[in-house]
Tab-separated table of C-alpha atoms in Angstrom:
chain	number	residue	atom	x	y	z
A	1	UNK	CA	9.630	48.043	32.668
A	2	UNK	CA	12.532	45.553	32.681
A	3	UNK	CA	10.640	43.038	34.809
A	4	UNK	CA	8.121	42.562	31.986
A	5	UNK	CA	10.662	41.811	29.255
A	6	UNK	CA	10.230	38.039	29.686
A	7	UNK	CA	6.470	38.329	29.408
A	8	UNK	CA	6.845	40.440	26.280
A	9	UNK	CA	8.870	37.677	24.663
A	10	UNK	CA	6.179	35.175	25.588
A	11	UNK	CA	3.526	37.451	24.131
A	12	UNK	CA	5.600	37.876	20.993
A	13	UNK	CA	5.800	34.091	20.594
A	14	UNK	CA	2.066	33.794	21.160
A	15	UNK	CA	1.407	36.456	18.560
A	16	UNK	CA	3.504	34.481	16.092
A	17	UNK	CA	1.364	31.411	16.858
A	18	UNK	CA	-1.787	33.439	16.260
A	19	UNK	CA	-0.436	34.713	12.959
A	20	UNK	CA	0.441	31.152	11.921
A	21	UNK	CA	-3.075	29.910	12.727
A	22	UNK	CA	-4.612	32.863	10.874
A	23	UNK	CA	-2.506	32.044	7.828
A	24	UNK	CA	-3.701	28.416	7.860
A	25	UNK	CA	-7.332	29.482	8.116
A	26	UNK	CA	-6.813	32.016	5.336
A	27	UNK	CA	-5.278	29.397	3.066
A	28	UNK	CA	-8.251	27.087	3.641
A	29	UNK	CA	-10.611	29.982	2.856
A	30	UNK	CA	-8.773	30.970	-0.305
A	31	UNK	CA	-8.652	27.520	-1.897
A	32	UNK	CA	-10.940	26.355	-4.661
A	33	UNK	CA	-14.494	25.965	-3.352
A	34	UNK	CA	-15.263	22.651	-5.047
A	35	UNK	CA	-12.068	21.062	-3.760
A	36	UNK	CA	-11.938	22.260	-0.163
A	37	UNK	CA	-15.493	23.098	0.897
A	38	UNK	CA	-16.107	19.488	1.866
A	39	UNK	CA	-17.571	18.580	5.291
A	40	UNK	CA	-14.149	17.467	6.504
A	41	UNK	CA	-12.419	20.649	5.343
A	42	UNK	CA	-15.070	22.772	7.055
A	43	UNK	CA	-14.587	20.813	10.297
A	44	UNK	CA	-10.839	21.412	10.160
A	45	UNK	CA	-11.406	25.097	9.470
A	46	UNK	CA	-13.825	25.305	12.421
A	47	UNK	CA	-11.255	23.651	14.700
A	48	UNK	CA	-8.545	26.056	13.590
A	49	UNK	CA	-10.899	28.964	14.242
A	50	UNK	CA	-11.519	27.615	17.748
A	51	UNK	CA	-7.761	27.542	18.273
A	52	UNK	CA	-7.608	31.172	17.247
A	53	UNK	CA	-10.329	32.188	19.690
A	54	UNK	CA	-8.666	30.262	22.548
A	55	UNK	CA	-5.325	31.846	21.809
A	56	UNK	CA	-6.899	35.318	21.653
A	57	UNK	CA	-8.591	34.742	25.024
A	58	UNK	CA	-5.285	33.680	26.589
A	59	UNK	CA	-3.513	36.659	25.042
A	60	UNK	CA	-6.150	39.060	26.398
A	61	UNK	CA	-5.730	37.533	29.867
A	62	UNK	CA	-1.975	38.067	29.699
A	63	UNK	CA	-2.392	41.703	28.664
A	64	UNK	CA	-4.970	42.472	31.377
A	65	UNK	CA	-2.747	41.035	34.110
A	66	UNK	CA	0.278	42.918	32.885
A	67	UNK	CA	-1.606	46.186	32.727
A	68	UNK	CA	-2.562	46.066	36.433
A	69	UNK	CA	-0.677	48.546	38.607
A	70	UNK	CA	1.265	46.502	41.155
A	71	UNK	CA	2.904	48.502	43.884
A	72	UNK	CA	5.527	46.084	45.195
A	73	UNK	CA	8.177	43.975	43.546
A	74	UNK	CA	6.855	40.810	45.227
A	75	UNK	CA	3.338	41.447	43.929
A	76	UNK	CA	4.756	42.072	40.482
A	77	UNK	CA	6.677	38.792	40.475
A	78	UNK	CA	3.652	36.948	41.813
A	79	UNK	CA	1.478	38.351	39.060
A	80	UNK	CA	4.056	37.348	36.433
A	81	UNK	CA	4.158	33.782	37.762
A	82	UNK	CA	0.354	33.592	37.825
A	83	UNK	CA	0.078	34.911	34.279
A	84	UNK	CA	2.769	32.512	33.078
A	85	UNK	CA	1.039	29.573	34.777
A	86	UNK	CA	-2.363	30.447	33.304
A	87	UNK	CA	-0.846	31.002	29.873
A	88	UNK	CA	1.035	27.686	29.932
A	89	UNK	CA	-2.029	25.773	31.131
A	90	UNK	CA	-4.214	27.361	28.457
A	91	UNK	CA	-1.647	26.584	25.755
A	92	UNK	CA	-1.399	22.936	26.802
A	93	UNK	CA	-5.165	22.537	26.961
A	94	UNK	CA	-5.550	24.220	23.588
A	95	UNK	CA	-2.931	21.988	21.980
A	96	UNK	CA	-4.349	18.813	23.523
A	97	UNK	CA	-7.919	19.665	22.582
A	98	UNK	CA	-6.967	20.739	19.068
A	99	UNK	CA	-4.929	17.595	18.414
A	100	UNK	CA	-7.744	15.412	19.722
A	101	UNK	CA	-10.355	17.199	17.600
A	102	UNK	CA	-8.229	17.053	14.465
A	103	UNK	CA	-7.535	13.328	14.900
A	104	UNK	CA	-11.258	12.733	15.346
A	105	UNK	CA	-11.989	14.722	12.201
A	106	UNK	CA	-9.407	12.808	10.214
A	107	UNK	CA	-10.766	9.567	11.620
A	108	UNK	CA	-14.242	10.493	10.396
A	109	UNK	CA	-13.002	11.375	6.912
A	110	UNK	CA	-14.463	9.260	4.144
A	111	UNK	CA	-11.284	9.464	2.086
A	112	UNK	CA	-7.854	7.945	2.647
A	113	UNK	CA	-4.637	9.896	2.740
A	114	UNK	CA	-2.738	9.298	-0.490
A	115	UNK	CA	0.640	10.372	-1.857
A	116	UNK	CA	-0.471	10.727	-5.455
A	117	UNK	CA	-3.674	11.312	-7.377
A	118	UNK	CA	-3.459	8.476	-9.921
A	119	UNK	CA	-2.398	4.819	-9.737
A	120	UNK	CA	-0.178	4.881	-12.818
A	121	UNK	CA	1.259	1.362	-12.740
A	122	UNK	CA	-2.085	-0.233	-11.855
A	123	UNK	CA	-3.593	1.355	-14.955
A	124	UNK	CA	-0.627	0.504	-17.184
A	125	UNK	CA	-0.407	-3.130	-16.031
A	126	UNK	CA	-4.151	-3.667	-16.449
A	127	UNK	CA	-4.027	-2.159	-19.938
A	128	UNK	CA	-1.131	-4.407	-20.981
A	129	UNK	CA	-2.907	-7.472	-19.600
A	130	UNK	CA	-6.073	-6.603	-21.500
A	131	UNK	CA	-4.123	-6.086	-24.735
A	132	UNK	CA	-2.297	-9.418	-24.394
A	133	UNK	CA	-5.492	-11.383	-23.770
A	134	UNK	CA	-7.222	-9.681	-26.697
A	135	UNK	CA	-4.334	-10.623	-28.987
A	136	UNK	CA	-4.360	-14.207	-27.736
A	137	UNK	CA	-8.059	-14.613	-28.400
A	138	UNK	CA	-7.893	-13.004	-31.837
A	139	UNK	CA	-4.766	-14.858	-33.018
A	140	UNK	CA	-5.158	-18.193	-31.250
A	141	UNK	CA	-8.896	-18.678	-30.880
A	142	UNK	CA	-11.112	-19.546	-27.912
A	143	UNK	CA	-10.842	-23.018	-26.385
A	144	UNK	CA	-13.916	-25.095	-25.488
A	145	UNK	CA	-15.146	-24.661	-21.917
A	146	UNK	CA	-14.175	-28.227	-20.985
A	147	UNK	CA	-10.553	-27.297	-21.772
A	148	UNK	CA	-10.569	-23.696	-20.535
A	149	UNK	CA	-13.592	-22.941	-18.287
A	150	UNK	CA	-12.585	-19.277	-17.851
A	151	UNK	CA	-13.273	-18.430	-21.531
A	152	UNK	CA	-9.762	-18.112	-22.920
A	153	UNK	CA	-7.263	-19.471	-25.387
A	154	UNK	CA	-5.906	-23.007	-25.524
A	155	UNK	CA	-3.500	-23.645	-22.600
A	156	UNK	CA	-0.439	-24.242	-24.801
A	157	UNK	CA	-0.818	-20.562	-25.743
A	158	UNK	CA	-0.087	-19.626	-22.137
A	159	UNK	CA	3.326	-21.268	-22.357
A	160	UNK	CA	4.094	-19.823	-25.792
A	161	UNK	CA	3.319	-16.302	-24.546
A	162	UNK	CA	5.551	-16.513	-21.456
A	163	UNK	CA	3.491	-18.368	-18.870
A	164	UNK	CA	4.854	-20.513	-16.075
A	165	UNK	CA	6.596	-23.560	-17.564
A	166	UNK	CA	9.015	-25.145	-15.057
A	167	UNK	CA	10.791	-27.248	-17.676
A	168	UNK	CA	11.560	-24.290	-19.955
A	169	UNK	CA	12.487	-22.175	-16.920
A	170	UNK	CA	15.060	-24.750	-15.951
A	171	UNK	CA	16.285	-24.812	-19.546
A	172	UNK	CA	17.278	-21.162	-19.288
A	173	UNK	CA	14.148	-19.121	-20.104
A	174	UNK	CA	14.512	-17.085	-16.925
A	175	UNK	CA	12.119	-14.350	-18.008
A	176	UNK	CA	9.312	-16.761	-17.131
A	177	UNK	CA	9.854	-15.757	-13.504
A	178	UNK	CA	8.194	-12.380	-14.220
A	179	UNK	CA	6.171	-12.659	-17.449
A	180	UNK	CA	3.337	-14.833	-15.973
A	181	UNK	CA	2.162	-11.683	-14.157
A	182	UNK	CA	0.878	-10.272	-17.458
A	183	UNK	CA	-1.114	-13.341	-18.536
A	184	UNK	CA	-4.641	-14.517	-17.741
A	185	UNK	CA	-6.266	-17.873	-18.296
A	186	UNK	CA	-9.369	-16.248	-19.711
A	187	UNK	CA	-11.816	-13.371	-19.766
A	188	UNK	CA	-13.366	-14.214	-16.394
A	189	UNK	CA	-10.035	-14.107	-14.580
A	190	UNK	CA	-9.126	-10.833	-16.315
A	191	UNK	CA	-12.390	-9.194	-15.239
A	192	UNK	CA	-11.936	-10.259	-11.624
A	193	UNK	CA	-8.272	-9.263	-11.449
A	194	UNK	CA	-8.829	-5.960	-13.250
A	195	UNK	CA	-11.630	-5.030	-10.858
A	196	UNK	CA	-9.410	-5.779	-7.862
A	197	UNK	CA	-6.326	-4.180	-9.392
A	198	UNK	CA	-8.063	-0.952	-10.376
A	199	UNK	CA	-9.938	-0.607	-7.082
A	200	UNK	CA	-8.197	-1.956	-3.967
A	201	UNK	CA	-4.687	-2.317	-5.379
A	202	UNK	CA	-4.882	1.073	-7.077
A	203	UNK	CA	-5.561	2.573	-3.652
A	204	UNK	CA	-2.423	0.829	-2.368
A	205	UNK	CA	-0.368	2.457	-5.106
A	206	UNK	CA	-1.783	5.893	-4.348
A	207	UNK	CA	-1.007	5.408	-0.643
A	208	UNK	CA	2.454	3.915	-1.030
A	209	UNK	CA	3.693	5.632	-4.172
A	210	UNK	CA	4.313	4.021	-7.556
A	211	UNK	CA	7.949	3.010	-6.925
A	212	UNK	CA	7.187	1.127	-3.709
A	213	UNK	CA	4.114	-0.438	-5.326
A	214	UNK	CA	6.094	-1.694	-8.350
A	215	UNK	CA	8.885	-3.024	-6.130
A	216	UNK	CA	6.408	-5.087	-4.091
A	217	UNK	CA	4.545	-6.232	-7.228
A	218	UNK	CA	7.655	-7.557	-9.003
A	219	UNK	CA	9.217	-9.271	-5.972
A	220	UNK	CA	5.872	-10.887	-5.145
A	221	UNK	CA	5.551	-12.225	-8.687
A	222	UNK	CA	9.039	-13.734	-8.435
A	223	UNK	CA	7.999	-15.459	-5.206
A	224	UNK	CA	4.785	-16.681	-6.848
A	225	UNK	CA	6.562	-18.181	-9.867
A	226	UNK	CA	9.354	-19.949	-8.002
A	227	UNK	CA	7.107	-21.390	-5.271
A	228	UNK	CA	4.610	-22.580	-7.880
A	229	UNK	CA	7.421	-24.179	-9.908
A	230	UNK	CA	8.729	-25.991	-6.831
A	231	UNK	CA	5.383	-27.280	-5.566
A	232	UNK	CA	3.719	-27.910	-8.926
A	233	UNK	CA	6.527	-28.543	-11.424
A	234	UNK	CA	4.482	-30.540	-13.930
A	235	UNK	CA	1.988	-27.852	-14.886
A	236	UNK	CA	1.671	-24.695	-16.966
A	237	UNK	CA	0.018	-21.647	-15.490
A	238	UNK	CA	-0.194	-17.884	-15.048
A	239	UNK	CA	0.778	-15.556	-12.208
A	240	UNK	CA	-1.310	-12.397	-12.490
A	241	UNK	CA	-3.372	-13.250	-9.406
A	242	UNK	CA	-0.223	-14.130	-7.476
A	243	UNK	CA	1.206	-10.641	-7.868
A	244	UNK	CA	-2.016	-9.208	-6.421
A	245	UNK	CA	-1.767	-11.559	-3.459
A	246	UNK	CA	1.714	-10.198	-2.857
A	247	UNK	CA	0.279	-6.687	-2.583
A	248	UNK	CA	-2.227	-7.954	-0.017
A	249	UNK	CA	0.590	-9.607	1.909
A	250	UNK	CA	2.468	-6.297	2.020
A	251	UNK	CA	-0.660	-4.513	3.253
A	252	UNK	CA	-1.056	-7.088	6.027
A	253	UNK	CA	2.559	-6.443	7.024
A	254	UNK	CA	1.747	-2.738	7.221
A	255	UNK	CA	-1.257	-3.472	9.444
A	256	UNK	CA	0.766	-5.754	11.736
A	257	UNK	CA	3.488	-3.098	12.007
A	258	UNK	CA	1.050	-0.383	13.062
A	259	UNK	CA	-0.931	-2.637	15.419
A	260	UNK	CA	1.977	-4.282	17.220
A	261	UNK	CA	4.347	-1.307	17.543
A	262	UNK	CA	4.155	2.345	18.510
A	263	UNK	CA	4.427	4.321	15.317
A	264	UNK	CA	4.702	7.891	14.084
A	265	UNK	CA	1.335	8.941	12.658
A	266	UNK	CA	2.958	11.637	10.538
A	267	UNK	CA	5.047	9.060	8.614
A	268	UNK	CA	2.555	6.190	8.532
A	269	UNK	CA	0.001	5.570	5.804
A	270	UNK	CA	-3.660	5.409	6.775
A	271	UNK	CA	-5.203	2.178	8.057
A	272	UNK	CA	-8.989	2.010	8.314
A	273	UNK	CA	-11.341	-0.802	9.339
A	274	UNK	CA	-13.413	-0.272	6.199
A	275	UNK	CA	-10.243	-0.642	4.147
A	276	UNK	CA	-9.326	-3.908	5.885
A	277	UNK	CA	-12.757	-5.376	5.207
A	278	UNK	CA	-12.370	-4.473	1.528
A	279	UNK	CA	-8.930	-6.098	1.486
A	280	UNK	CA	-10.208	-9.345	3.014
A	281	UNK	CA	-13.115	-9.452	0.566
A	282	UNK	CA	-10.810	-8.939	-2.425
A	283	UNK	CA	-8.377	-11.562	-1.121
A	284	UNK	CA	-11.186	-14.103	-0.854
A	285	UNK	CA	-12.245	-13.457	-4.444
A	286	UNK	CA	-8.700	-13.795	-5.795
A	287	UNK	CA	-8.060	-16.938	-3.738
A	288	UNK	CA	-11.275	-18.427	-5.140
A	289	UNK	CA	-9.723	-18.352	-8.610
A	290	UNK	CA	-7.051	-20.836	-7.513
A	291	UNK	CA	-9.627	-23.648	-7.750
A	292	UNK	CA	-9.674	-23.257	-11.525
A	293	UNK	CA	-7.241	-24.936	-13.893
A	294	UNK	CA	-3.882	-23.268	-14.672
A	295	UNK	CA	-4.069	-21.085	-11.536
A	296	UNK	CA	-1.920	-22.376	-8.677
A	297	UNK	CA	-2.948	-21.848	-5.028
A	298	UNK	CA	0.635	-22.558	-3.894
A	299	UNK	CA	1.818	-19.673	-6.063
A	300	UNK	CA	-0.747	-17.443	-4.380
A	301	UNK	CA	0.537	-18.392	-0.944
A	302	UNK	CA	4.144	-17.939	-2.033
A	303	UNK	CA	3.390	-14.482	-3.387
A	304	UNK	CA	1.498	-13.493	-0.260
A	305	UNK	CA	4.351	-14.603	1.989
A	306	UNK	CA	6.890	-12.795	-0.174
A	307	UNK	CA	4.763	-9.645	-0.122
A	308	UNK	CA	4.533	-9.796	3.665
A	309	UNK	CA	8.317	-10.025	3.980
A	310	UNK	CA	8.823	-7.104	1.595
A	311	UNK	CA	6.201	-5.190	3.605
A	312	UNK	CA	8.214	-5.730	6.790
A	313	UNK	CA	11.075	-3.887	5.119
A	314	UNK	CA	9.045	-1.219	3.353
A	315	UNK	CA	6.754	-0.194	6.230
A	316	UNK	CA	9.150	-0.302	9.188
A	317	UNK	CA	10.102	3.373	9.022
A	318	UNK	CA	7.179	4.777	11.102
A	319	UNK	CA	8.070	2.596	14.135
A	320	UNK	CA	9.066	4.982	16.952
A	321	UNK	CA	11.614	2.881	18.795
A	322	UNK	CA	14.841	2.773	16.816
A	323	UNK	CA	15.907	-0.636	18.159
A	324	UNK	CA	12.520	-2.198	17.385
A	325	UNK	CA	12.510	-0.606	13.941
A	326	UNK	CA	15.998	-1.935	13.161
A	327	UNK	CA	15.174	-5.462	14.363
A	328	UNK	CA	11.893	-5.596	12.409
A	329	UNK	CA	13.487	-4.320	9.210
A	330	UNK	CA	16.539	-6.564	9.602
A	331	UNK	CA	14.275	-9.591	10.125
A	332	UNK	CA	12.540	-8.800	6.837
A	333	UNK	CA	15.827	-8.413	4.981
A	334	UNK	CA	17.172	-11.697	6.345
A	335	UNK	CA	13.969	-13.554	5.444
A	336	UNK	CA	13.967	-12.104	1.926
A	337	UNK	CA	17.634	-12.957	1.335
A	338	UNK	CA	17.203	-16.520	2.597
A	339	UNK	CA	13.773	-17.719	1.445
A	340	UNK	CA	13.910	-16.682	-2.213
A	341	UNK	CA	17.501	-17.903	-2.850
A	342	UNK	CA	16.640	-21.143	-1.031
A	343	UNK	CA	13.582	-21.663	-3.249
A	344	UNK	CA	15.684	-21.087	-6.375
A	345	UNK	CA	18.345	-23.495	-5.118
A	346	UNK	CA	15.784	-26.213	-4.393
A	347	UNK	CA	14.173	-25.788	-7.804
A	348	UNK	CA	17.329	-25.878	-9.903
A	349	UNK	CA	19.036	-28.621	-7.872
A	350	UNK	CA	16.276	-31.029	-6.900
A	351	UNK	CA	13.081	-30.396	-8.883
A	352	UNK	CA	12.679	-32.397	-12.094
A	353	UNK	CA	9.807	-31.084	-14.225
A	354	UNK	CA	8.063	-33.242	-16.776
A	355	UNK	CA	10.127	-33.222	-19.978
A	356	UNK	CA	6.919	-33.269	-22.040
A	357	UNK	CA	6.427	-29.629	-21.050
A	358	UNK	CA	9.208	-28.849	-23.522
A	359	UNK	CA	6.529	-29.205	-26.257
A	360	UNK	CA	3.346	-27.703	-24.734
A	361	UNK	CA	1.235	-28.514	-27.792
A	362	UNK	CA	2.063	-32.216	-27.699
A	363	UNK	CA	1.750	-32.251	-23.916
A	364	UNK	CA	-1.865	-31.032	-24.003
A	365	UNK	CA	-2.743	-33.234	-26.967
A	366	UNK	CA	-1.764	-36.215	-24.855
A	367	UNK	CA	-3.604	-34.764	-21.843
A	368	UNK	CA	-6.846	-34.265	-23.792
A	369	UNK	CA	-7.434	-37.398	-25.858
A	370	UNK	CA	-9.571	-35.660	-28.485
A	371	UNK	CA	-10.726	-32.218	-29.500
A	372	UNK	CA	-7.511	-30.399	-28.729
A	373	UNK	CA	-6.013	-28.196	-31.432
A	374	UNK	CA	-2.821	-26.158	-31.378
A	375	UNK	CA	-3.930	-22.922	-32.974
A	376	UNK	CA	-1.061	-20.829	-31.745
A	377	UNK	CA	1.913	-23.097	-31.134
A	378	UNK	CA	4.230	-20.580	-32.810
A	379	UNK	CA	3.803	-16.865	-32.033
């Protein structure tokens, strides 16, 4: 009858929902067993099946009420309103319960949501760093522990291979802003950094994507080098640990963004308490390296601050409120465009590095009265 046409449309929509849920369950069932028959996948499948049963129950209720023989138009309209009310209430309860259950399941998952399977740049950067250190040790020799306690080459080698040297940077060797990221003082620092880079930082890359990861890594290294050159202009050093601190700074910015603002879960990367504890542990280990020679704590702090600012820009998208999102992102852009140029201006206009750094070999010979040899002054 014409009076039931509206209910038929509702039932048609509900049937489409049922079909959609059935298709999801079918896809979960048809996937590879080893990949999808995990406890979490089975929980999701069970929840989807519960949705199907709830929807079928509601659909059966609608059909039974519509099939009743009502004798008056008022009774018919009353029955339609009652069926519509019950159907709407059931739908809302089903959606609320399903969303809650799925969020709980995802919250219990032992794995983090990632955008890609492999951390390509983390692997490539670690491989390059390992190759460079191996070449240094084979071509330039291993320094005594009283000169290099981290089991590495003589420190003048660090400058010759592109390490931080404020005097040469001011003389026009601008590549030294980035190249310190690929150098290590010795084997001990490489082992620590590689472990952190291939574990925690590799997870960052898989979560964020390789392009965002590389962008944060490079900008953080620039911040590390320029801050270290401003605060410690009379020393030679490396910046591999600083770049990692920049990644941690960006992660902290992501945490602050999701804690302080309402955000869209669908667009936000996962944040877990276990992950934060791992981050803090790794940060403590990397910061501990700054107590050794040729590793600058000020560079670490500069990289971490730079990474935080870049994180404000990179992770502002999930913020719900458009005004808040714009202000937060704009604040990051302004800070980035003021702090880094200001640091460069201060360095090139006011900082006067030790001119002896122009000849690293002679500089360290004067620093160590005896026992210092320049095995690799020319590469």
